[in-house]
JSON list of C-alpha atoms in Angstrom, two decimals:
[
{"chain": "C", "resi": 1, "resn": "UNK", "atom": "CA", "xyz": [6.25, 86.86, 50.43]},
{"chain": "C", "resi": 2, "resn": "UNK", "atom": "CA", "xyz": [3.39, 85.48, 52.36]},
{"chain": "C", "resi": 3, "resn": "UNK", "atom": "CA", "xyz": [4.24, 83.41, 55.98]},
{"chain": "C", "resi": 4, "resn": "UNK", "atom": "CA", "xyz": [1.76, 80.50, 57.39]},
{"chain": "C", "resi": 5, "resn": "UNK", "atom": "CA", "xyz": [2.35, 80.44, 60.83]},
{"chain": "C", "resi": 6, "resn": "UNK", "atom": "CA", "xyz": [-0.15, 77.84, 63.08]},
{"chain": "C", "resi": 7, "resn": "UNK", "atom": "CA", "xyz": [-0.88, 78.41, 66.56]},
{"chain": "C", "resi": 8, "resn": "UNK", "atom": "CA", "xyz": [-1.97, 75.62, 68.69]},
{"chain": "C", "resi": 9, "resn": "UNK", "atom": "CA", "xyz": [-4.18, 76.16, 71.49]},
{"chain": "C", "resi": 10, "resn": "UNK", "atom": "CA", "xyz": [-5.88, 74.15, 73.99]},
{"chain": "C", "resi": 11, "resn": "UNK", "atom": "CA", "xyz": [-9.14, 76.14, 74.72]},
{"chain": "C", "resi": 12, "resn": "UNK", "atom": "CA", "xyz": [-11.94, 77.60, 73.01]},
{"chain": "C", "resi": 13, "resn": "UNK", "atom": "CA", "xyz": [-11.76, 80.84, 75.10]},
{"chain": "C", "resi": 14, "resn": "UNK", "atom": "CA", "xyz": [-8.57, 81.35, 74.96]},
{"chain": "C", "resi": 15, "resn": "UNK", "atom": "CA", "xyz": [-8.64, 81.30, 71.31]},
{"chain": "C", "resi": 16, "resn": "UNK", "atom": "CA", "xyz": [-11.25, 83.28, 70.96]},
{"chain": "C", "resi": 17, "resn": "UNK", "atom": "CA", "xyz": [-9.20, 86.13, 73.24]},
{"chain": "C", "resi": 18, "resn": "UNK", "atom": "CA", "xyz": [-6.43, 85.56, 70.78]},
{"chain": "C", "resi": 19, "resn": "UNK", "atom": "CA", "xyz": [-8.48, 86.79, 67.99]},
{"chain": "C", "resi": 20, "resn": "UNK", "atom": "CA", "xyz": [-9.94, 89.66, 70.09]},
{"chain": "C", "resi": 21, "resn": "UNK", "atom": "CA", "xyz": [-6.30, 90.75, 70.57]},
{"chain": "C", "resi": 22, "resn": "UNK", "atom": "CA", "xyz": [-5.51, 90.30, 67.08]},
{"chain": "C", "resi": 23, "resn": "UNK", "atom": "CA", "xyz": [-7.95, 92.39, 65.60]},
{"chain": "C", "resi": 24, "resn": "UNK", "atom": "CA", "xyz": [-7.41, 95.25, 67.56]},
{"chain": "C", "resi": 25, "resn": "UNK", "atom": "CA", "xyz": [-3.36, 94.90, 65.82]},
{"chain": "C", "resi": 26, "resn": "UNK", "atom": "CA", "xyz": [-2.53, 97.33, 62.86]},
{"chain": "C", "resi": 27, "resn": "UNK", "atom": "CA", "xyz": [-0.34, 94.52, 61.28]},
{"chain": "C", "resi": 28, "resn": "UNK", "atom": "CA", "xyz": [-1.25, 93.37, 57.80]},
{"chain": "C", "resi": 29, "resn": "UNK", "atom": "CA", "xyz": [-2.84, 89.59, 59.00]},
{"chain": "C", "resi": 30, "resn": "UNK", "atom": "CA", "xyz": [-5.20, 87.08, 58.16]},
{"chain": "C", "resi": 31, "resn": "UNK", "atom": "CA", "xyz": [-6.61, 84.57, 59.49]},
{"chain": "C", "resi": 32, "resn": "UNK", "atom": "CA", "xyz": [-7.00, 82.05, 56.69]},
{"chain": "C", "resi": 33, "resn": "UNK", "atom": "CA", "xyz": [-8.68, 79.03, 59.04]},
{"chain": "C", "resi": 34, "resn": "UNK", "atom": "CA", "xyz": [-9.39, 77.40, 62.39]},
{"chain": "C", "resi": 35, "resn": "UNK", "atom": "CA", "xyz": [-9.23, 73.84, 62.76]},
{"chain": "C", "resi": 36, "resn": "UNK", "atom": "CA", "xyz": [-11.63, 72.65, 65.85]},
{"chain": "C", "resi": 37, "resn": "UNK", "atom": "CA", "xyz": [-13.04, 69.34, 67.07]},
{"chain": "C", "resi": 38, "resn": "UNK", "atom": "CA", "xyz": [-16.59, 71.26, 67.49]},
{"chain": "C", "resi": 39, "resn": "UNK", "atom": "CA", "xyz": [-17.98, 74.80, 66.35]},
{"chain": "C", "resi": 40, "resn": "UNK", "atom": "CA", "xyz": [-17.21, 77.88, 68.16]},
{"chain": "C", "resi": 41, "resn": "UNK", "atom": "CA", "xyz": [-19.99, 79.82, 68.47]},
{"chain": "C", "resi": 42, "resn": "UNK", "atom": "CA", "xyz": [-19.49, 83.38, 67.63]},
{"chain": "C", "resi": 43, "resn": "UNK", "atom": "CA", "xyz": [-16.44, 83.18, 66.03]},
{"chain": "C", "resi": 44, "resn": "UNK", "atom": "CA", "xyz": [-17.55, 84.57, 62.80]},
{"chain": "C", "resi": 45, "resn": "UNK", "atom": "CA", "xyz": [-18.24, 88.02, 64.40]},
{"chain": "C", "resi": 46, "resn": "UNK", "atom": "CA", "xyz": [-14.90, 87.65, 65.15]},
{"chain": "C", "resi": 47, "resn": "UNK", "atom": "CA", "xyz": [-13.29, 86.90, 61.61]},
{"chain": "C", "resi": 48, "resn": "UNK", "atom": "CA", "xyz": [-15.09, 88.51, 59.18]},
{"chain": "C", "resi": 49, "resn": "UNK", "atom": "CA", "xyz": [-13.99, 87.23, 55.97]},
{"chain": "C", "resi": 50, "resn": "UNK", "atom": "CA", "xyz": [-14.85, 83.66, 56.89]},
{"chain": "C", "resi": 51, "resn": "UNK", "atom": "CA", "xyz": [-18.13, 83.24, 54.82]},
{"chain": "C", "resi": 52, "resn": "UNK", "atom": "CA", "xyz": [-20.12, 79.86, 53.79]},
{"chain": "C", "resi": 53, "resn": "UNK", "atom": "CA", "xyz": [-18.82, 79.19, 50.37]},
{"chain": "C", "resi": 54, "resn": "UNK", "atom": "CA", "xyz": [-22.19, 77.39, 50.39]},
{"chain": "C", "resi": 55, "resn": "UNK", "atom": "CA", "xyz": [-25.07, 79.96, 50.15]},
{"chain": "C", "resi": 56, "resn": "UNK", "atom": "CA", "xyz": [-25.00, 80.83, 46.51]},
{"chain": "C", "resi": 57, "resn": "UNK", "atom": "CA", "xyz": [-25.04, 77.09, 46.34]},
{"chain": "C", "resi": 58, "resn": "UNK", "atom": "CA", "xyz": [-27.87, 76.06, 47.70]},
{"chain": "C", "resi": 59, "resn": "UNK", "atom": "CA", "xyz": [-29.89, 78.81, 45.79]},
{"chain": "C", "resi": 60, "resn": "UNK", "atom": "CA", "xyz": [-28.13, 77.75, 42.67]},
{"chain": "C", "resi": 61, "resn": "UNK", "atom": "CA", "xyz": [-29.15, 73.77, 43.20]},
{"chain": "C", "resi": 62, "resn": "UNK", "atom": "CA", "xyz": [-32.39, 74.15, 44.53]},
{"chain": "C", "resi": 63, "resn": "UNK", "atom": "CA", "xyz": [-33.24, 76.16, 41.14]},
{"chain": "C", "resi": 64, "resn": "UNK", "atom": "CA", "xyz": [-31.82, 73.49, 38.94]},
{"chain": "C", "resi": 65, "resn": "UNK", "atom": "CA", "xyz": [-33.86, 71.18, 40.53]},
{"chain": "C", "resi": 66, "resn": "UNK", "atom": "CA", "xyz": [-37.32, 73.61, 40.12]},
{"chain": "C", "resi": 67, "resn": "UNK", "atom": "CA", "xyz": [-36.25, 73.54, 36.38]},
{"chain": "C", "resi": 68, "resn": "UNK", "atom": "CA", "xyz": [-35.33, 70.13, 36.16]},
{"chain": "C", "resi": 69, "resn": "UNK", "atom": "CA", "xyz": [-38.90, 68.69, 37.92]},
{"chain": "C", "resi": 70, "resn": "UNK", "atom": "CA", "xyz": [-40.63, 71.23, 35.81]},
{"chain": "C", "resi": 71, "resn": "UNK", "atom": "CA", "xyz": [-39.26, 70.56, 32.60]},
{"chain": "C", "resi": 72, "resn": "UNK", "atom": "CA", "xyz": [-39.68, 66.36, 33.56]},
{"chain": "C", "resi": 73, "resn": "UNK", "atom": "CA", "xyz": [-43.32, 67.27, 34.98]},
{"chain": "C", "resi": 74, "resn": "UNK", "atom": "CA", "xyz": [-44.37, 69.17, 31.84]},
{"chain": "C", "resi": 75, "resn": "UNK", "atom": "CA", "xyz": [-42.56, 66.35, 29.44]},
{"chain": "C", "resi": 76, "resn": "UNK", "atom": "CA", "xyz": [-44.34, 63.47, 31.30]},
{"chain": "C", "resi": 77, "resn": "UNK", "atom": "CA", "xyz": [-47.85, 65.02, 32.01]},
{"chain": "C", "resi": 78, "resn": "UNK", "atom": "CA", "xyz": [-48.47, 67.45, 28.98]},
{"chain": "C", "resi": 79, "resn": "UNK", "atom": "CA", "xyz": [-46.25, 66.29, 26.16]},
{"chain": "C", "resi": 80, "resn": "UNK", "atom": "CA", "xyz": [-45.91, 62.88, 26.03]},
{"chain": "C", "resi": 81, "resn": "UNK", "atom": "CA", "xyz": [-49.01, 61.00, 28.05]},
{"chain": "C", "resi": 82, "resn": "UNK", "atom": "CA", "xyz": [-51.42, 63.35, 28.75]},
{"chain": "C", "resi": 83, "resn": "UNK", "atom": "CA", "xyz": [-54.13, 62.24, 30.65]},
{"chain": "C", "resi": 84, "resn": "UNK", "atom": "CA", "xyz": [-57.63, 63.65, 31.80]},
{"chain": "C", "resi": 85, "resn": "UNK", "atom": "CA", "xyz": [-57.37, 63.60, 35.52]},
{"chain": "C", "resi": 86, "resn": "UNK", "atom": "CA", "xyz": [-60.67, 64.76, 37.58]},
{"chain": "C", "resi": 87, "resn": "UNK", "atom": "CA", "xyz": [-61.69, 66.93, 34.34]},
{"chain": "C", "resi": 88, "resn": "UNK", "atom": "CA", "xyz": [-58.39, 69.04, 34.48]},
{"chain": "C", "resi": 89, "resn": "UNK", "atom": "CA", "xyz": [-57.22, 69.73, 30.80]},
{"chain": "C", "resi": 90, "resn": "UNK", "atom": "CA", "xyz": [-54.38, 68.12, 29.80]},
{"chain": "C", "resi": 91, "resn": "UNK", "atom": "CA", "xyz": [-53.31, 70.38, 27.36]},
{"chain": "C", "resi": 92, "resn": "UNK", "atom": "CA", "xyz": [-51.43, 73.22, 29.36]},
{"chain": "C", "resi": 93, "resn": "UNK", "atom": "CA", "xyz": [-49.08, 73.50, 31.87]},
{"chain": "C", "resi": 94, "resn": "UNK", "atom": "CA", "xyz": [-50.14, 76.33, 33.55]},
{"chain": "C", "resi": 95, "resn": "UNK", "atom": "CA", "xyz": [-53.58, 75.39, 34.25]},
{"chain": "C", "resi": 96, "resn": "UNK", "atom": "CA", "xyz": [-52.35, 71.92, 35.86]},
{"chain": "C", "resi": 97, "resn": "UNK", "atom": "CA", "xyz": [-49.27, 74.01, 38.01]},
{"chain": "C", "resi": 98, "resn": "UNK", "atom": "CA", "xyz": [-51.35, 73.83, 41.64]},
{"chain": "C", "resi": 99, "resn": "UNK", "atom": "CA", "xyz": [-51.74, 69.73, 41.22]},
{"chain": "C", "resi": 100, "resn": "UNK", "atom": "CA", "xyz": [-48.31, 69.98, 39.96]},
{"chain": "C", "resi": 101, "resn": "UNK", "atom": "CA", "xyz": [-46.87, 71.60, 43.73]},
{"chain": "C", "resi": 102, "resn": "UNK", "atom": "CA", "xyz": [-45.84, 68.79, 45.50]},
{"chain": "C", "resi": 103, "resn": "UNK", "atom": "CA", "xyz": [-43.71, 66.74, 43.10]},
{"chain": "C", "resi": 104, "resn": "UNK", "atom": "CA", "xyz": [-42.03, 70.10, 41.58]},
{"chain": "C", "resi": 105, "resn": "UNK", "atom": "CA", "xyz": [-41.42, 70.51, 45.90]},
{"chain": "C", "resi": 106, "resn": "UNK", "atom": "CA", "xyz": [-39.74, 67.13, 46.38]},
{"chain": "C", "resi": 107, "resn": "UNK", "atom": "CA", "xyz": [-37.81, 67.06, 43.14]},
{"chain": "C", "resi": 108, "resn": "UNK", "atom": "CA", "xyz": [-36.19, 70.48, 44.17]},
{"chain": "C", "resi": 109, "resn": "UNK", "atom": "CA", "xyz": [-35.28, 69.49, 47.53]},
{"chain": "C", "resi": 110, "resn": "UNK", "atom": "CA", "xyz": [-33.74, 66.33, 46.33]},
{"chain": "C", "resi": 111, "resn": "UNK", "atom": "CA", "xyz": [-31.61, 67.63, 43.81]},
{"chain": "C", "resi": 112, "resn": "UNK", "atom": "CA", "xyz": [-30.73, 70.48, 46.17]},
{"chain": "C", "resi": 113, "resn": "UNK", "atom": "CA", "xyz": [-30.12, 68.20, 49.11]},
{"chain": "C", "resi": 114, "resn": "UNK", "atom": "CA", "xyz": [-27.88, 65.88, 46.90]},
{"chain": "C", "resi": 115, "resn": "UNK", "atom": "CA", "xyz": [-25.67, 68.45, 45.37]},
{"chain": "C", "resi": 116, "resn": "UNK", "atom": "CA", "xyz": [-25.04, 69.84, 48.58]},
{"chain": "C", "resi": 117, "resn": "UNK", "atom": "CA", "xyz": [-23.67, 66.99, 50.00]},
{"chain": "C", "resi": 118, "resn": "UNK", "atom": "CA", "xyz": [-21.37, 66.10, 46.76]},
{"chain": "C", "resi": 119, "resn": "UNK", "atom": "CA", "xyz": [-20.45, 69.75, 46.96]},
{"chain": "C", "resi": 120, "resn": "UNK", "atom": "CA", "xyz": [-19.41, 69.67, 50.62]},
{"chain": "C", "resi": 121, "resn": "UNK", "atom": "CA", "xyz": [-17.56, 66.34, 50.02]},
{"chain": "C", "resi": 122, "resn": "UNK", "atom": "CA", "xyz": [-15.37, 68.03, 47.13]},
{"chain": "C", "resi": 123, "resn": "UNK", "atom": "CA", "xyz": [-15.10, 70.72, 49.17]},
{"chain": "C", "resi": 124, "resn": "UNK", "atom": "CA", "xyz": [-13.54, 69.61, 52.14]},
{"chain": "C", "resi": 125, "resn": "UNK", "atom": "CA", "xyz": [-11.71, 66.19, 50.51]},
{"chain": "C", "resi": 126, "resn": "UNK", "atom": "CA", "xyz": [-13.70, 63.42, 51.53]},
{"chain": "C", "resi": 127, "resn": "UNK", "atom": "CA", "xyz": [-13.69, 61.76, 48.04]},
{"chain": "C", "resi": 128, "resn": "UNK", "atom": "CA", "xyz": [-12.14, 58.57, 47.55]},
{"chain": "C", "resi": 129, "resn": "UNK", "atom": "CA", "xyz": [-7.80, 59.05, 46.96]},
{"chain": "C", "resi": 130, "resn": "UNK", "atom": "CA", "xyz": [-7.67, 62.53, 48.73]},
{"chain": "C", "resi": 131, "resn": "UNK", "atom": "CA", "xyz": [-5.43, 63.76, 51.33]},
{"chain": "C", "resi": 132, "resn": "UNK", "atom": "CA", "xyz": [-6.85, 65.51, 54.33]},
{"chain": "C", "resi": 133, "resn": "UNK", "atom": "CA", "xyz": [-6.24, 69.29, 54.55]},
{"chain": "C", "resi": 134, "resn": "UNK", "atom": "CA", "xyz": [-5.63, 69.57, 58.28]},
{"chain": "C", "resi": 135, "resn": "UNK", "atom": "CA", "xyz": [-2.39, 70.24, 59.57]},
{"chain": "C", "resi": 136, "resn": "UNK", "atom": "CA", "xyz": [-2.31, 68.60, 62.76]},
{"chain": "C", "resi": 137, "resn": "UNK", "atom": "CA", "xyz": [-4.38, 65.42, 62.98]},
{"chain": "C", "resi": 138, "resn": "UNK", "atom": "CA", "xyz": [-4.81, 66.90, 66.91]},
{"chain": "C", "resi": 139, "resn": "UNK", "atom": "CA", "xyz": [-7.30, 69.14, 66.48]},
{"chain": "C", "resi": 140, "resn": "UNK", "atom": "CA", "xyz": [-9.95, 66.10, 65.55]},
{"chain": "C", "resi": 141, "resn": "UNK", "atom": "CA", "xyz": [-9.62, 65.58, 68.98]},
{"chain": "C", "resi": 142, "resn": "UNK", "atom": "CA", "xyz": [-8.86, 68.24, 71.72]},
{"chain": "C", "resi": 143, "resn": "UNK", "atom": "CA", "xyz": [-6.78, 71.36, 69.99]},
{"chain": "C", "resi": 144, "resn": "UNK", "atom": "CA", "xyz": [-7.89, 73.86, 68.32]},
{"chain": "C", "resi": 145, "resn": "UNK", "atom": "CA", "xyz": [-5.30, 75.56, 65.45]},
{"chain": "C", "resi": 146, "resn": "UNK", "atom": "CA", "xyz": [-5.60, 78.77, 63.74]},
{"chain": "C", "resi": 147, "resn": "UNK", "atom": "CA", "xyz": [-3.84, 79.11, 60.69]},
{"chain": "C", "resi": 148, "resn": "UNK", "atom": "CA", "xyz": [-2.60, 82.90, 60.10]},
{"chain": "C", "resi": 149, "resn": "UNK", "atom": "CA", "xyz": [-1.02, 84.63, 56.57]},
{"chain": "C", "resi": 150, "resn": "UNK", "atom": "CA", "xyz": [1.53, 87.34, 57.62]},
{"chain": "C", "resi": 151, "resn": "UNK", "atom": "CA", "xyz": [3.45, 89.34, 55.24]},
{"chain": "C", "resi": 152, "resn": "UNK", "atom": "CA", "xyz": [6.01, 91.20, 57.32]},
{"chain": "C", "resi": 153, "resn": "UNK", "atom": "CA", "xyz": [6.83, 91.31, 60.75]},
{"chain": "C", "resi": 154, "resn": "UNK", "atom": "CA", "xyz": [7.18, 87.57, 61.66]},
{"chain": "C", "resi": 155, "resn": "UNK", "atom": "CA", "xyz": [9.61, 87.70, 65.08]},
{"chain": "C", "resi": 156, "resn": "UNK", "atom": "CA", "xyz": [7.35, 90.40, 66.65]},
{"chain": "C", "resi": 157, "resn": "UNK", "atom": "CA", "xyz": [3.68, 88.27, 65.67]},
{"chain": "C", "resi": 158, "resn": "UNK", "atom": "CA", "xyz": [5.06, 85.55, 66.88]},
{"chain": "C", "resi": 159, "resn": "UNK", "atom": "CA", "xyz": [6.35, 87.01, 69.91]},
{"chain": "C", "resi": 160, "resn": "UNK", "atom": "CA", "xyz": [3.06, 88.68, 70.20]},
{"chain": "C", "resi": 161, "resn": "UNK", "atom": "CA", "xyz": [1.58, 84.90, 70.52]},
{"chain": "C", "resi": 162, "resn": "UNK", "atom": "CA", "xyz": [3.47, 83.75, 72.98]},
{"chain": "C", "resi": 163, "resn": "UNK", "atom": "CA", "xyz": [2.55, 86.31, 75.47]},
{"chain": "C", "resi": 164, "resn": "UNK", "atom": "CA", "xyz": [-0.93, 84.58, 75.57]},
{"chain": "C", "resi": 165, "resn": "UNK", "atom": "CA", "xyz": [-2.14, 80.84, 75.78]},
{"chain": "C", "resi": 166, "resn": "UNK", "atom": "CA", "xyz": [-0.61, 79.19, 72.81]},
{"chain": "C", "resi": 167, "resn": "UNK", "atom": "CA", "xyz": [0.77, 75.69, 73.14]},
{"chain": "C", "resi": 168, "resn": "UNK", "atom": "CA", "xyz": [3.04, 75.21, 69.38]},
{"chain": "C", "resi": 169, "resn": "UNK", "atom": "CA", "xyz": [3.48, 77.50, 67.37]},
{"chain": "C", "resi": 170, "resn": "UNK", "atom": "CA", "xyz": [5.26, 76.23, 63.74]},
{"chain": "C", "resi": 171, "resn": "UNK", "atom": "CA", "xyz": [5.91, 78.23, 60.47]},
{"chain": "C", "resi": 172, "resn": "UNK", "atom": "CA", "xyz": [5.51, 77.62, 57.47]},
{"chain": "C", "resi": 173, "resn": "UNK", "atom": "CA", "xyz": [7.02, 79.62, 54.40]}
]
């Protein structure tokens, strides 16, 4: 059975140290997330399973919208209304694809850019009728919280913390 327990602290450093010590522990831990007001720099060297959920993403959008721009440059230019435009033939895709750069450029960074942001919305509940996630509304302002999963040996983490900067800690089964 899996314990949340959430340590409040009240500096960046001293979090930071935390994490330091806890890495070097042979208890089975994880740190599932920190809540901040600002990024920490560095702290993904730190935690190493913390990873954008974002990258594949972006790839994934910004080909959509090549394929999308292509497939509505090649519909409107080729198929439907072609047109003879400075003596370039209208009849093939491939021969028009240089004068066809720039819009297939914008098209992919819109759709990519716009995804993105309706992605990290859903991602981190900012949509209309959703609750936040954090777990103490303090750490929008000066706190920082770490939220750890620990599977055995609860009394002696949690004595562990207190030997070293934390403010609250609260558990959670």
């Amino acid at each position: 059975m899996k314990n949340i327990i959430y340590a409040l602290y009240d500096n960046d450093e001293i979090l930071l140290k935390e994490i330091k010590r806890m890495n070097l522990l042979k208890i089975k831990i994880k740190i599932k997330n920190i809540y901040s007001p600002f990024p920490i720099h560095g702290i993904k060297k730190y935690i190493k399973h913390l990873k954008s959920p974002f990258n594949i993403k972006i790839f994934y959008y910004g080909l959509f919208g090549f394929f999308i721009s292509s497939l509505i440059t090649w519909y409107s230019m080729i198929l439907d209304w072609p047109q003879n435009i400075g003596g370039k033939p209208s009849y093939s895709f491939y021969l028009n694809f240089p004068s066809f750069i720039p819009i297939l450029f914008e098209i992919t960074i819109f759709c990519t850019a716009h995804f993105m942001c309706l992605t990290y919305f859903f991602k981190c509940n900012l949509y209309p009728g959703s609750f936040p996630k954090n777990p103490d509304v303090r750490t929008t302002d000066d706190k920082f919280l770490m939220e750890i999963r620990l599977y055995n040996n609860i009394i002696n983490f949690v004595n562990f913390l207190k030997t070293n900067g934390v403010l609250e800690i609260s558990l959670k089964k």
